[in-house]
Coordinates of C-alpha atoms in Angstrom, one line a residue:
Chain A
D1 CA 5.4 36.4 -35.7
I2 CA 4.1 37.1 -39.2
Q3 CA 3.7 33.8 -41.2
M4 CA 4.7 33.9 -44.8
T5 CA 3.3 31.3 -47.2
Q6 CA 4.6 30.8 -50.7
S7 CA 3.0 28.9 -53.5
P8 CA 3.7 26.8 -55.2
S9 CA 6.5 25.1 -53.3
S10 CA 8.0 24.0 -56.6
L11 CA 7.3 24.3 -60.2
S12 CA 8.7 23.1 -63.5
A13 CA 9.1 25.5 -66.4
S14 CA 11.0 25.9 -69.7
V15 CA 13.2 28.6 -71.0
G16 CA 11.0 31.4 -72.4
D17 CA 8.1 30.7 -70.0
T18 CA 6.5 33.3 -67.7
V19 CA 6.5 32.2 -64.1
T20 CA 4.5 33.6 -61.2
I21 CA 5.2 32.9 -57.6
T22 CA 2.8 34.0 -54.8
C23 CA 3.6 35.0 -51.3
R24 CA 0.8 35.5 -48.7
A25 CA 1.3 37.1 -45.3
S26 CA -0.7 36.3 -42.1
Q27 CA -1.2 40.0 -41.6
S28 CA -0.9 43.2 -43.6
L29 CA 2.6 44.2 -44.7
A30 CA 1.7 47.4 -46.6
T31 CA 4.5 47.0 -49.2
Y32 CA 7.3 45.8 -46.9
L33 CA 8.0 42.7 -48.9
N34 CA 11.3 41.6 -50.5
W35 CA 12.3 38.8 -52.8
Y36 CA 15.5 36.8 -52.9
Q37 CA 17.0 34.3 -55.4
Q38 CA 19.2 31.5 -54.2
K39 CA 21.1 29.0 -56.3
P40 CA 22.5 25.7 -54.9
G41 CA 25.5 26.2 -52.8
K42 CA 25.3 30.0 -53.1
A43 CA 24.1 32.8 -50.9
P44 CA 20.7 34.4 -51.4
Q45 CA 20.7 37.5 -53.6
L46 CA 18.2 40.4 -53.2
L47 CA 16.0 40.7 -56.3
I48 CA 13.2 43.1 -55.3
Y49 CA 12.6 45.2 -52.2
G50 CA 9.6 47.2 -51.2
T51 CA 7.4 45.0 -53.3
F52 CA 8.2 46.7 -56.6
T53 CA 11.8 48.0 -56.7
L54 CA 14.4 46.0 -58.6
Q55 CA 17.8 45.8 -56.9
S56 CA 20.6 47.3 -58.9
G57 CA 21.7 44.9 -61.6
V58 CA 18.6 42.7 -61.6
P59 CA 17.2 42.1 -65.1
S60 CA 13.9 43.8 -66.0
R61 CA 12.3 40.4 -66.7
F62 CA 11.8 40.2 -62.9
S63 CA 8.9 42.2 -61.5
G64 CA 7.0 42.3 -58.2
S65 CA 3.5 43.4 -57.3
G66 CA 1.0 43.3 -54.5
S67 CA 0.2 44.9 -51.2
G68 CA -1.3 44.1 -47.9
T69 CA -1.2 40.3 -47.6
H70 CA -0.9 39.1 -51.2
F71 CA 2.3 39.5 -53.3
T72 CA 3.6 38.1 -56.5
L73 CA 7.0 37.7 -58.2
T74 CA 6.8 37.4 -62.0
I75 CA 9.7 36.2 -64.2
R76 CA 9.0 36.9 -67.9
S77 CA 10.9 35.0 -70.6
L78 CA 12.6 32.7 -68.1
Q79 CA 16.3 32.2 -68.8
A80 CA 18.6 29.3 -67.9
E81 CA 20.2 31.3 -65.1
D82 CA 16.8 31.8 -63.4
F83 CA 16.4 28.2 -62.3
A84 CA 16.8 28.6 -58.6
T85 CA 14.9 28.8 -55.3
Y86 CA 13.0 32.1 -54.6
Y87 CA 12.1 33.4 -51.1
C88 CA 9.9 36.2 -50.0
Q89 CA 10.7 38.1 -46.8
Q90 CA 8.6 40.6 -44.8
S91 CA 10.3 43.6 -43.3
H92 CA 7.2 45.1 -41.7
S93 CA 7.5 43.6 -38.2
S94 CA 10.1 42.0 -36.1
P95 CA 11.2 39.3 -36.3
P96 CA 11.6 39.5 -40.1
T97 CA 10.3 36.2 -41.6
F98 CA 10.8 34.4 -44.8
G99 CA 8.5 32.2 -46.9
Q100 CA 9.5 28.5 -47.2
G101 CA 10.8 29.0 -50.7
T102 CA 9.7 28.1 -54.2
N103 CA 12.0 25.9 -56.3
V104 CA 11.9 26.7 -60.0
E105 CA 13.2 23.8 -61.9
M106 CA 13.7 23.0 -65.5
K107 CA 10.9 21.0 -67.2
Chain B
E1 CA 32.9 46.3 -54.0
V2 CA 30.9 45.2 -51.0
Q3 CA 31.9 41.8 -49.7
L4 CA 31.1 39.7 -46.6
V5 CA 33.5 36.8 -46.2
Q6 CA 32.6 34.1 -43.6
S7 CA 34.8 31.6 -41.8
G8 CA 35.0 28.1 -43.0
A9 CA 33.0 25.0 -42.4
E10 CA 33.0 23.5 -38.9
M11 CA 32.5 20.0 -37.5
K12 CA 31.7 19.9 -33.8
K13 CA 30.4 17.5 -31.2
P14 CA 27.2 18.2 -29.1
G15 CA 28.0 20.4 -26.1
E16 CA 31.1 22.0 -27.7
S17 CA 31.4 25.8 -28.2
L18 CA 31.8 27.5 -31.5
K19 CA 32.3 31.0 -32.9
I20 CA 32.0 31.8 -36.6
S21 CA 32.9 35.1 -38.2
C22 CA 31.9 37.4 -41.0
E23 CA 34.3 40.1 -42.2
G24 CA 33.0 43.0 -44.2
S25 CA 34.8 45.1 -46.8
G26 CA 34.1 47.7 -49.4
Y27 CA 31.8 49.8 -47.3
N28 CA 31.7 51.6 -43.9
F29 CA 31.2 48.4 -41.9
P30 CA 30.3 50.0 -38.5
T31 CA 27.3 51.9 -39.9
Y32 CA 25.2 49.0 -41.4
W33 CA 23.3 46.4 -39.4
I34 CA 24.6 42.8 -39.9
A35 CA 22.2 39.9 -39.4
W36 CA 22.7 36.2 -39.0
V37 CA 20.3 33.9 -40.9
R38 CA 20.0 30.1 -40.6
L39 CA 19.2 27.8 -43.5
M40 CA 18.2 24.3 -42.6
P41 CA 17.3 21.7 -45.2
G42 CA 13.5 21.7 -45.7
K43 CA 13.0 24.7 -43.4
G44 CA 13.9 27.7 -45.4
L45 CA 15.6 30.8 -44.1
E46 CA 15.3 32.0 -40.4
W47 CA 16.4 35.3 -39.1
M48 CA 18.4 34.8 -35.9
G49 CA 19.3 38.3 -34.8
I50 CA 21.1 41.5 -35.9
I51 CA 23.9 43.8 -34.6
F52 CA 24.9 47.4 -35.3
P53 CA 28.7 47.2 -35.2
D54 CA 29.2 50.9 -34.3
D55 CA 27.7 50.5 -30.9
S56 CA 27.0 46.8 -30.7
D57 CA 23.3 47.3 -30.3
T58 CA 22.0 43.7 -30.7
R59 CA 18.5 42.2 -31.2
Y60 CA 17.6 38.6 -31.2
S61 CA 14.8 36.5 -32.5
P62 CA 12.9 35.0 -29.6
S63 CA 13.5 31.6 -31.2
F64 CA 17.3 32.0 -30.8
Q65 CA 17.6 34.3 -27.7
G66 CA 19.6 32.6 -25.0
H67 CA 21.1 30.0 -27.3
V68 CA 23.4 32.1 -29.4
T69 CA 25.4 35.3 -28.9
I70 CA 26.0 37.8 -31.7
S71 CA 28.9 40.3 -31.3
A72 CA 31.1 42.5 -33.5
D73 CA 34.5 44.1 -33.5
K74 CA 34.3 47.3 -35.6
S75 CA 38.1 47.8 -35.4
I76 CA 38.5 44.7 -37.7
N77 CA 35.1 45.0 -39.5
T78 CA 34.0 41.6 -38.3
A79 CA 30.8 40.2 -36.8
Y80 CA 30.5 36.9 -34.9
L81 CA 27.9 34.3 -34.1
Q82 CA 28.7 32.0 -31.2
W83 CA 27.4 29.0 -29.3
S84 CA 28.5 27.9 -25.8
G85 CA 26.8 24.5 -26.1
L86 CA 26.0 23.1 -29.5
L87 CA 23.1 20.8 -30.2
A88 CA 22.8 18.4 -33.1
S89 CA 19.8 20.5 -34.2
D90 CA 22.2 23.4 -34.7
S91 CA 23.5 21.7 -37.9
A92 CA 22.8 24.1 -40.7
V93 CA 24.3 26.7 -43.0
Y94 CA 24.6 30.1 -41.4
Y95 CA 24.7 33.3 -43.4
C96 CA 25.6 36.8 -42.4
A97 CA 23.8 39.5 -44.3
R98 CA 24.0 43.3 -44.5
S99 CA 20.9 45.3 -44.1
Y100 CA 20.8 48.6 -45.9
S101 CA 17.7 49.7 -44.1
S102 CA 18.3 52.1 -41.2
G103 CA 15.9 50.3 -38.9
W104 CA 16.9 47.1 -37.2
D105 CA 13.3 45.9 -37.4
T106 CA 12.8 46.6 -41.1
P107 CA 15.7 44.8 -42.7
I108 CA 16.4 44.5 -46.4
F109 CA 19.4 42.2 -46.9
D110 CA 21.3 43.5 -49.9
F111 CA 24.6 41.7 -49.4
W112 CA 25.2 38.2 -48.0
G113 CA 28.2 36.2 -46.9
Q114 CA 28.9 32.9 -48.7
G115 CA 27.6 30.8 -45.8
T116 CA 29.3 28.7 -43.1
L117 CA 28.2 25.0 -42.8
V118 CA 28.1 23.9 -39.2
T119 CA 27.8 20.1 -38.6
V120 CA 27.2 18.9 -35.0
S121 CA 27.4 15.2 -34.6
S122 CA 28.7 12.8 -32.0

């Protein structure tokens, strides 16, 4: 299985900050990398797929980059509704695997 | 509007059987893969397996093969996850999720159910 490692596991930030979350894969994914946001007690929501493409309805302050084994999710001008846990997921090889999550909490 | 609605929380004893459900609406249910994903505290999300309701083609993660059964009834737009002998370690939240990718092995989960909490305790 492809191992996905996110960093940091948690971070504290303030409204208006720019936040970057990193996801590293144990082998190359090309650009088969997706990002999800999960709020407490809610289902995950797709934010970005194929490394770069914003899912419909996702604000443009979210962006993704990377390729191969190194990927990043950037949130510019963090809003109150962005405090949540973020997961990366590879869709390159079966079984699909997720990172362990990054909890973005309010400073 | 695409929706996946899951059955409610369950409390079971070790060794008991359980079947939870996921009903889709707002799209052509048979023609999209539906996956089951486990969330355990401190462990993140784990893909368990996936089914194509139109022909019930089913694939499992090696980690879950043999312990769970995934099925679907396309006539009522519903997918299922079942256990024949629950373990305490099966206590978790289980999500169904639609994959909009055409390949079972390259899933992108664009819609999710609300989750079903399963608690297994003696």
